Amino acid sequence: MKYKYILFDLDGTVSESAEGIRRSLEYAIGTLGAPMPDLDDYTLYIGPPLIDTFLNLVGLDPVTAEQGAELYRSYYNSRGKYLNRVYEGIPALLERLGREEVKLAICTSKFERFAEEILDILGIRNLFDAVCGSNLDGSRKDKKDLIPYAVAQLGGDIERDREQVVMLGDTWFDAKGARLCGVDFIGAAYGYGAIPAMAEQGAKAFADSPGELFDLLR
């Protein structure tokens, strides 16, 4: 394989998660009594850190945005996370990669414990060597911070092993994080993001399905 450390975004790359995320946002925004934005465009809120969604998309002040994030997490933890579905072809891809000399990690801006629980629900937690996400206080939420953390959790070093690292994701945020870290990025065109936006951030290639990812990693 070309890469030793393969990092997967979660939402829109490994799991179909839009329904649970949207319902959780609707609950939080409705509870706060804030104006409901148009949530039909998933690219606006699947990918960015959660707090940024409440600040930028919903237009809340920082204190109210934190309240919105707490409401979101409460609903997501009790209901939203159970609406996740693994993309067809992902388990087979992970099993195939597991037979190679590579290390696999989830690298998501989602709260790390939620990511762990979602992978358990999907039945694929055992196929990853590490699960890396944000902290509850909102730190380590950007991919530029998550990518070095994930590589370290896999036993590597971003400065030493940069050329052996690849980020797989479906949004501009994933691609930008990879560019800022100086690592390769492959876009999941089957996810929620926009291909032109990922291409502008230097995506090396795009996969139209999970099944196409293996050849792009060789």
PDB file of C-alpha atoms in Angstrom:
ATOM      1  CA  MET A   1       0.000   0.000   0.000  1.00  0.00           C
ATOM      2  CA  LYS A   2       1.132   3.565  -0.679  1.00  0.00           C
ATOM      3  CA  TYR A   3       0.096   4.751   2.781  1.00  0.00           C
ATOM      4  CA  LYS A   4       0.732   3.391   6.246  1.00  0.00           C
ATOM      5  CA  TYR A   5      -1.699   5.624   8.160  1.00  0.00           C
ATOM      6  CA  ILE A   6      -5.202   5.865   6.687  1.00  0.00           C
ATOM      7  CA  LEU A   7      -7.580   8.308   8.364  1.00  0.00           C
ATOM      8  CA  PHE A   8     -11.328   8.151   7.729  1.00  0.00           C
ATOM      9  CA  ASP A   9     -13.793  10.938   8.339  1.00  0.00           C
ATOM     10  CA  LEU A  10     -16.994   9.532   9.863  1.00  0.00           C
ATOM     11  CA  ASP A  11     -20.096  11.388   8.651  1.00  0.00           C
ATOM     12  CA  GLY A  12     -20.505  11.073   4.894  1.00  0.00           C
ATOM     13  CA  THR A  13     -17.467   8.832   4.476  1.00  0.00           C
ATOM     14  CA  VAL A  14     -18.084   5.823   6.711  1.00  0.00           C
ATOM     15  CA  SER A  15     -21.672   6.439   7.821  1.00  0.00           C
ATOM     16  CA  GLU A  16     -24.831   7.868   6.307  1.00  0.00           C
ATOM     17  CA  SER A  17     -25.676  10.200   9.154  1.00  0.00           C
ATOM     18  CA  ALA A  18     -27.644  13.131   7.742  1.00  0.00           C
ATOM     19  CA  GLU A  19     -31.010  12.240   9.254  1.00  0.00           C
ATOM     20  CA  GLY A  20     -29.768  11.995  12.827  1.00  0.00           C
ATOM     21  CA  ILE A  21     -27.706  15.177  12.542  1.00  0.00           C
ATOM     22  CA  ARG A  22     -30.577  17.141  11.024  1.00  0.00           C
ATOM     23  CA  ARG A  23     -33.102  16.015  13.639  1.00  0.00           C
ATOM     24  CA  SER A  24     -30.685  16.893  16.429  1.00  0.00           C
ATOM     25  CA  LEU A  25     -30.127  20.362  14.994  1.00  0.00           C
ATOM     26  CA  GLU A  26     -33.857  20.916  14.566  1.00  0.00           C
ATOM     27  CA  TYR A  27     -34.429  19.944  18.178  1.00  0.00           C
ATOM     28  CA  ALA A  28     -31.706  22.247  19.508  1.00  0.00           C
ATOM     29  CA  ILE A  29     -32.666  25.235  17.377  1.00  0.00           C
ATOM     30  CA  GLY A  30     -36.373  24.774  18.100  1.00  0.00           C
ATOM     31  CA  THR A  31     -35.783  24.474  21.841  1.00  0.00           C
ATOM     32  CA  LEU A  32     -33.801  27.716  21.830  1.00  0.00           C
ATOM     33  CA  GLY A  33     -36.527  29.441  19.825  1.00  0.00           C
ATOM     34  CA  ALA A  34     -34.005  30.591  17.229  1.00  0.00           C
ATOM     35  CA  PRO A  35     -34.957  31.075  13.557  1.00  0.00           C
ATOM     36  CA  MET A  36     -34.680  27.761  11.711  1.00  0.00           C
ATOM     37  CA  PRO A  37     -32.223  27.952   8.796  1.00  0.00           C
ATOM     38  CA  ASP A  38     -32.690  25.947   5.609  1.00  0.00           C
ATOM     39  CA  LEU A  39     -31.253  22.535   6.480  1.00  0.00           C
ATOM     40  CA  ASP A  40     -31.770  20.971   3.052  1.00  0.00           C
ATOM     41  CA  ASP A  41     -28.144  21.707   2.074  1.00  0.00           C
ATOM     42  CA  TYR A  42     -26.177  19.167   4.097  1.00  0.00           C
ATOM     43  CA  THR A  43     -22.858  20.736   3.108  1.00  0.00           C
ATOM     44  CA  LEU A  44     -23.638  23.643   5.445  1.00  0.00           C
ATOM     45  CA  TYR A  45     -23.587  21.564   8.620  1.00  0.00           C
ATOM     46  CA  ILE A  46     -22.151  18.112   7.955  1.00  0.00           C
ATOM     47  CA  GLY A  47     -18.414  18.528   8.201  1.00  0.00           C
ATOM     48  CA  PRO A  48     -17.922  21.749  10.177  1.00  0.00           C
ATOM     49  CA  PRO A  49     -17.323  21.581  13.927  1.00  0.00           C
ATOM     50  CA  LEU A  50     -20.638  21.628  15.811  1.00  0.00           C
ATOM     51  CA  ILE A  51     -20.070  24.924  17.597  1.00  0.00           C
ATOM     52  CA  ASP A  52     -19.292  26.606  14.258  1.00  0.00           C
ATOM     53  CA  THR A  53     -22.675  25.488  12.941  1.00  0.00           C
ATOM     54  CA  PHE A  54     -24.487  27.259  15.758  1.00  0.00           C
ATOM     55  CA  LEU A  55     -22.302  30.353  15.434  1.00  0.00           C
ATOM     56  CA  ASN A  56     -22.268  30.698  11.651  1.00  0.00           C
ATOM     57  CA  LEU A  57     -25.290  28.877  10.237  1.00  0.00           C
ATOM     58  CA  VAL A  58     -27.781  29.590  13.023  1.00  0.00           C
ATOM     59  CA  GLY A  59     -26.232  32.972  13.893  1.00  0.00           C
ATOM     60  CA  LEU A  60     -26.148  32.599  17.667  1.00  0.00           C
ATOM     61  CA  ASP A  61     -23.905  34.461  20.087  1.00  0.00           C
ATOM     62  CA  PRO A  62     -21.137  32.365  21.699  1.00  0.00           C
ATOM     63  CA  VAL A  63     -23.008  31.699  24.962  1.00  0.00           C
ATOM     64  CA  THR A  64     -26.236  30.644  23.235  1.00  0.00           C
ATOM     65  CA  ALA A  65     -24.246  28.623  20.710  1.00  0.00           C
ATOM     66  CA  GLU A  66     -22.778  26.605  23.572  1.00  0.00           C
ATOM     67  CA  GLN A  67     -26.305  26.007  24.878  1.00  0.00           C
ATOM     68  CA  GLY A  68     -27.326  24.868  21.413  1.00  0.00           C
ATOM     69  CA  ALA A  69     -24.410  22.462  21.247  1.00  0.00           C
ATOM     70  CA  GLU A  70     -25.414  20.967  24.608  1.00  0.00           C
ATOM     71  CA  LEU A  71     -29.011  20.520  23.455  1.00  0.00           C
ATOM     72  CA  TYR A  72     -27.786  18.955  20.232  1.00  0.00           C
ATOM     73  CA  ARG A  73     -25.544  16.488  22.053  1.00  0.00           C
ATOM     74  CA  SER A  74     -28.343  15.512  24.423  1.00  0.00           C
ATOM     75  CA  TYR A  75     -30.749  14.705  21.598  1.00  0.00           C
ATOM     76  CA  TYR A  76     -28.063  13.097  19.452  1.00  0.00           C
ATOM     77  CA  ASN A  77     -26.942  10.859  22.302  1.00  0.00           C
ATOM     78  CA  SER A  78     -30.477   9.655  23.045  1.00  0.00           C
ATOM     79  CA  ARG A  79     -31.867   9.426  19.496  1.00  0.00           C
ATOM     80  CA  GLY A  80     -29.801  10.848  16.670  1.00  0.00           C
ATOM     81  CA  LYS A  81     -26.881   8.446  16.804  1.00  0.00           C
ATOM     82  CA  TYR A  82     -29.176   5.468  16.269  1.00  0.00           C
ATOM     83  CA  LEU A  83     -30.134   6.811  12.828  1.00  0.00           C
ATOM     84  CA  ASN A  84     -26.657   6.145  11.429  1.00  0.00           C
ATOM     85  CA  ARG A  85     -26.175   3.536   8.705  1.00  0.00           C
ATOM     86  CA  VAL A  86     -22.854   2.275   7.415  1.00  0.00           C
ATOM     87  CA  TYR A  87     -22.266   2.846   3.707  1.00  0.00           C
ATOM     88  CA  GLU A  88     -22.465  -0.308   1.627  1.00  0.00           C
ATOM     89  CA  GLY A  89     -18.937  -1.470   0.889  1.00  0.00           C
ATOM     90  CA  ILE A  90     -17.262   0.121   3.913  1.00  0.00           C
ATOM     91  CA  PRO A  91     -17.048  -3.058   6.056  1.00  0.00           C
ATOM     92  CA  ALA A  92     -15.539  -5.001   3.156  1.00  0.00           C
ATOM     93  CA  LEU A  93     -13.061  -2.189   2.489  1.00  0.00           C
ATOM     94  CA  LEU A  94     -11.981  -2.059   6.129  1.00  0.00           C
ATOM     95  CA  GLU A  95     -11.572  -5.832   6.308  1.00  0.00           C
ATOM     96  CA  ARG A  96      -9.490  -5.782   3.135  1.00  0.00           C
ATOM     97  CA  LEU A  97      -7.280  -2.981   4.443  1.00  0.00           C
ATOM     98  CA  GLY A  98      -6.953  -4.852   7.721  1.00  0.00           C
ATOM     99  CA  ARG A  99      -5.087  -7.575   5.872  1.00  0.00           C
ATOM    100  CA  GLU A 100      -2.491  -5.047   4.710  1.00  0.00           C
ATOM    101  CA  GLU A 101       0.326  -3.518   6.744  1.00  0.00           C
ATOM    102  CA  VAL A 102      -1.574  -0.305   7.465  1.00  0.00           C
ATOM    103  CA  LYS A 103      -3.116   1.442  10.458  1.00  0.00           C
ATOM    104  CA  LEU A 104      -6.705   2.721  10.325  1.00  0.00           C
ATOM    105  CA  ALA A 105      -8.300   5.500  12.345  1.00  0.00           C
ATOM    106  CA  ILE A 106     -11.530   7.438  12.444  1.00  0.00           C
ATOM    107  CA  CYS A 107     -10.658  11.145  12.370  1.00  0.00           C
ATOM    108  CA  THR A 108     -13.786  13.215  13.022  1.00  0.00           C
ATOM    109  CA  SER A 109     -14.720  16.564  14.517  1.00  0.00           C
ATOM    110  CA  LYS A 110     -17.558  14.764  16.287  1.00  0.00           C
ATOM    111  CA  PHE A 111     -17.211  14.344  20.067  1.00  0.00           C
ATOM    112  CA  GLU A 112     -14.896  11.351  20.463  1.00  0.00           C
ATOM    113  CA  ARG A 113     -17.183   9.316  22.719  1.00  0.00           C
ATOM    114  CA  PHE A 114     -20.068   9.736  20.262  1.00  0.00           C
ATOM    115  CA  ALA A 115     -17.824   8.484  17.463  1.00  0.00           C
ATOM    116  CA  GLU A 116     -16.920   5.398  19.496  1.00  0.00           C
ATOM    117  CA  GLU A 117     -20.579   4.686  20.217  1.00  0.00           C
ATOM    118  CA  ILE A 118     -21.605   5.129  16.583  1.00  0.00           C
ATOM    119  CA  LEU A 119     -18.992   2.656  15.410  1.00  0.00           C
ATOM    120  CA  ASP A 120     -20.276   0.193  18.001  1.00  0.00           C
ATOM    121  CA  ILE A 121     -23.827   0.707  16.711  1.00  0.00           C
ATOM    122  CA  LEU A 122     -22.627   0.155  13.144  1.00  0.00           C
ATOM    123  CA  GLY A 123     -20.727  -2.972  14.214  1.00  0.00           C
ATOM    124  CA  ILE A 124     -17.363  -1.884  12.807  1.00  0.00           C
ATOM    125  CA  ARG A 125     -15.465  -0.521  15.828  1.00  0.00           C
ATOM    126  CA  ASN A 126     -13.166  -3.547  15.827  1.00  0.00           C
ATOM    127  CA  LEU A 127     -12.011  -2.721  12.291  1.00  0.00           C
ATOM    128  CA  PHE A 128     -10.262   0.492  13.375  1.00  0.00           C
ATOM    129  CA  ASP A 129      -7.021   0.793  15.319  1.00  0.00           C
ATOM    130  CA  ALA A 130      -8.035   4.148  16.818  1.00  0.00           C
ATOM    131  CA  VAL A 131     -11.034   6.466  17.057  1.00  0.00           C
ATOM    132  CA  CYS A 132     -10.102  10.130  17.215  1.00  0.00           C
ATOM    133  CA  GLY A 133     -12.514  13.005  17.738  1.00  0.00           C
ATOM    134  CA  SER A 134     -12.997  16.316  19.466  1.00  0.00           C
ATOM    135  CA  ASN A 135     -13.084  17.012  23.187  1.00  0.00           C
ATOM    136  CA  LEU A 136     -16.291  17.948  24.973  1.00  0.00           C
ATOM    137  CA  ASP A 137     -14.935  21.449  25.657  1.00  0.00           C
ATOM    138  CA  GLY A 138     -14.707  22.068  21.909  1.00  0.00           C
ATOM    139  CA  SER A 139     -10.948  21.716  21.631  1.00  0.00           C
ATOM    140  CA  ARG A 140      -9.333  19.532  18.974  1.00  0.00           C
ATOM    141  CA  LYS A 141     -12.316  20.119  16.700  1.00  0.00           C
ATOM    142  CA  ASP A 142     -10.529  21.134  13.493  1.00  0.00           C
ATOM    143  CA  LYS A 143      -9.020  18.581  11.127  1.00  0.00           C
ATOM    144  CA  LYS A 144      -5.683  20.411  11.211  1.00  0.00           C
ATOM    145  CA  ASP A 145      -5.496  19.467  14.895  1.00  0.00           C
ATOM    146  CA  LEU A 146      -7.182  16.077  14.602  1.00  0.00           C
ATOM    147  CA  ILE A 147      -4.934  14.683  11.870  1.00  0.00           C
ATOM    148  CA  PRO A 148      -1.670  14.918  13.879  1.00  0.00           C
ATOM    149  CA  TYR A 149      -3.503  13.543  16.917  1.00  0.00           C
ATOM    150  CA  ALA A 150      -4.828  10.574  14.943  1.00  0.00           C
ATOM    151  CA  VAL A 151      -1.429   9.790  13.461  1.00  0.00           C
ATOM    152  CA  ALA A 152       0.091   9.861  16.954  1.00  0.00           C
ATOM    153  CA  GLN A 153      -2.634   7.538  18.244  1.00  0.00           C
ATOM    154  CA  LEU A 154      -1.646   5.088  15.514  1.00  0.00           C
ATOM    155  CA  GLY A 155       1.980   5.198  16.625  1.00  0.00           C
ATOM    156  CA  GLY A 156       3.242   7.606  13.988  1.00  0.00           C
ATOM    157  CA  ASP A 157       4.519  11.169  13.904  1.00  0.00           C
ATOM    158  CA  ILE A 158       3.059  13.737  11.518  1.00  0.00           C
ATOM    159  CA  GLU A 159       6.423  15.451  10.954  1.00  0.00           C
ATOM    160  CA  ARG A 160       8.286  12.217  10.264  1.00  0.00           C
ATOM    161  CA  ASP A 161       5.575  10.240   8.485  1.00  0.00           C
ATOM    162  CA  ARG A 162       3.744  12.926   6.515  1.00  0.00           C
ATOM    163  CA  GLU A 163       4.158  11.170   3.158  1.00  0.00           C
ATOM    164  CA  GLN A 164       2.677   7.958   4.562  1.00  0.00           C
ATOM    165  CA  VAL A 165      -0.538   9.609   5.757  1.00  0.00           C
ATOM    166  CA  VAL A 166      -3.792  10.033   3.820  1.00  0.00           C
ATOM    167  CA  MET A 167      -7.067  11.603   4.903  1.00  0.00           C
ATOM    168  CA  LEU A 168     -10.299  10.264   3.418  1.00  0.00           C
ATOM    169  CA  GLY A 169     -13.288  12.570   3.685  1.00  0.00           C
ATOM    170  CA  ASP A 170     -16.249  14.105   1.931  1.00  0.00           C
ATOM    171  CA  THR A 171     -16.071  17.826   2.710  1.00  0.00           C
ATOM    172  CA  TRP A 172     -14.021  20.964   2.181  1.00  0.00           C
ATOM    173  CA  PHE A 173     -13.186  20.909   5.900  1.00  0.00           C
ATOM    174  CA  ASP A 174     -11.545  17.487   5.583  1.00  0.00           C
ATOM    175  CA  ALA A 175      -9.600  18.535   2.500  1.00  0.00           C
ATOM    176  CA  LYS A 176      -8.460  21.814   4.040  1.00  0.00           C
ATOM    177  CA  GLY A 177      -7.257  20.029   7.177  1.00  0.00           C
ATOM    178  CA  ALA A 178      -5.231  17.614   5.085  1.00  0.00           C
ATOM    179  CA  ARG A 179      -3.703  20.464   3.086  1.00  0.00           C
ATOM    180  CA  LEU A 180      -2.754  22.392   6.224  1.00  0.00           C
ATOM    181  CA  CYS A 181      -1.099  19.247   7.614  1.00  0.00           C
ATOM    182  CA  GLY A 182       0.712  18.553   4.347  1.00  0.00           C
ATOM    183  CA  VAL A 183      -0.836  15.122   3.832  1.00  0.00           C
ATOM    184  CA  ASP A 184      -2.676  13.622   0.867  1.00  0.00           C
ATOM    185  CA  PHE A 185      -6.449  13.790   0.644  1.00  0.00           C
ATOM    186  CA  ILE A 186      -8.855  11.527  -1.243  1.00  0.00           C
ATOM    187  CA  GLY A 187     -12.455  12.676  -1.545  1.00  0.00           C
ATOM    188  CA  ALA A 188     -15.514  10.516  -0.965  1.00  0.00           C
ATOM    189  CA  ALA A 189     -17.688  11.797  -3.808  1.00  0.00           C
ATOM    190  CA  TYR A 190     -20.557   9.654  -2.541  1.00  0.00           C
ATOM    191  CA  GLY A 191     -20.791  11.714   0.665  1.00  0.00           C
ATOM    192  CA  TYR A 192     -22.349  15.061   1.504  1.00  0.00           C
ATOM    193  CA  GLY A 193     -19.716  17.544   0.368  1.00  0.00           C
ATOM    194  CA  ALA A 194     -19.067  19.375  -2.892  1.00  0.00           C
ATOM    195  CA  ILE A 195     -16.390  18.023  -5.242  1.00  0.00           C
ATOM    196  CA  PRO A 196     -15.241  21.454  -6.538  1.00  0.00           C
ATOM    197  CA  ALA A 197     -14.678  22.688  -2.990  1.00  0.00           C
ATOM    198  CA  MET A 198     -12.557  19.631  -2.166  1.00  0.00           C
ATOM    199  CA  ALA A 199     -10.662  19.949  -5.437  1.00  0.00           C
ATOM    200  CA  GLU A 200      -9.775  23.563  -4.603  1.00  0.00           C
ATOM    201  CA  GLN A 201      -8.112  22.300  -1.426  1.00  0.00           C
ATOM    202  CA  GLY A 202      -5.901  19.891  -3.361  1.00  0.00           C
ATOM    203  CA  ALA A 203      -7.768  16.574  -3.378  1.00  0.00           C
ATOM    204  CA  LYS A 204      -5.673  13.987  -5.205  1.00  0.00           C
ATOM    205  CA  ALA A 205      -8.579  11.849  -6.386  1.00  0.00           C
ATOM    206  CA  PHE A 206     -12.242  11.061  -5.790  1.00  0.00           C
ATOM    207  CA  ALA A 207     -14.069   7.800  -5.170  1.00  0.00           C
ATOM    208  CA  ASP A 208     -17.655   7.451  -6.371  1.00  0.00           C
ATOM    209  CA  SER A 209     -18.216   4.574  -3.952  1.00  0.00           C
ATOM    210  CA  PRO A 210     -16.450   2.981  -0.972  1.00  0.00           C
ATOM    211  CA  GLY A 211     -15.459   0.111  -3.235  1.00  0.00           C
ATOM    212  CA  GLU A 212     -13.283   2.447  -5.326  1.00  0.00           C
ATOM    213  CA  LEU A 213     -11.219   3.616  -2.377  1.00  0.00           C
ATOM    214  CA  PHE A 214      -8.968   0.569  -2.164  1.00  0.00           C
ATOM    215  CA  ASP A 215      -7.378   1.076  -5.590  1.00  0.00           C
ATOM    216  CA  LEU A 216      -6.875   4.778  -4.866  1.00  0.00           C
ATOM    217  CA  LEU A 217      -4.923   3.869  -1.726  1.00  0.00           C
ATOM    218  CA  ARG A 218      -2.447   1.659  -3.570  1.00  0.00           C
TER     219      ARG A 218
END
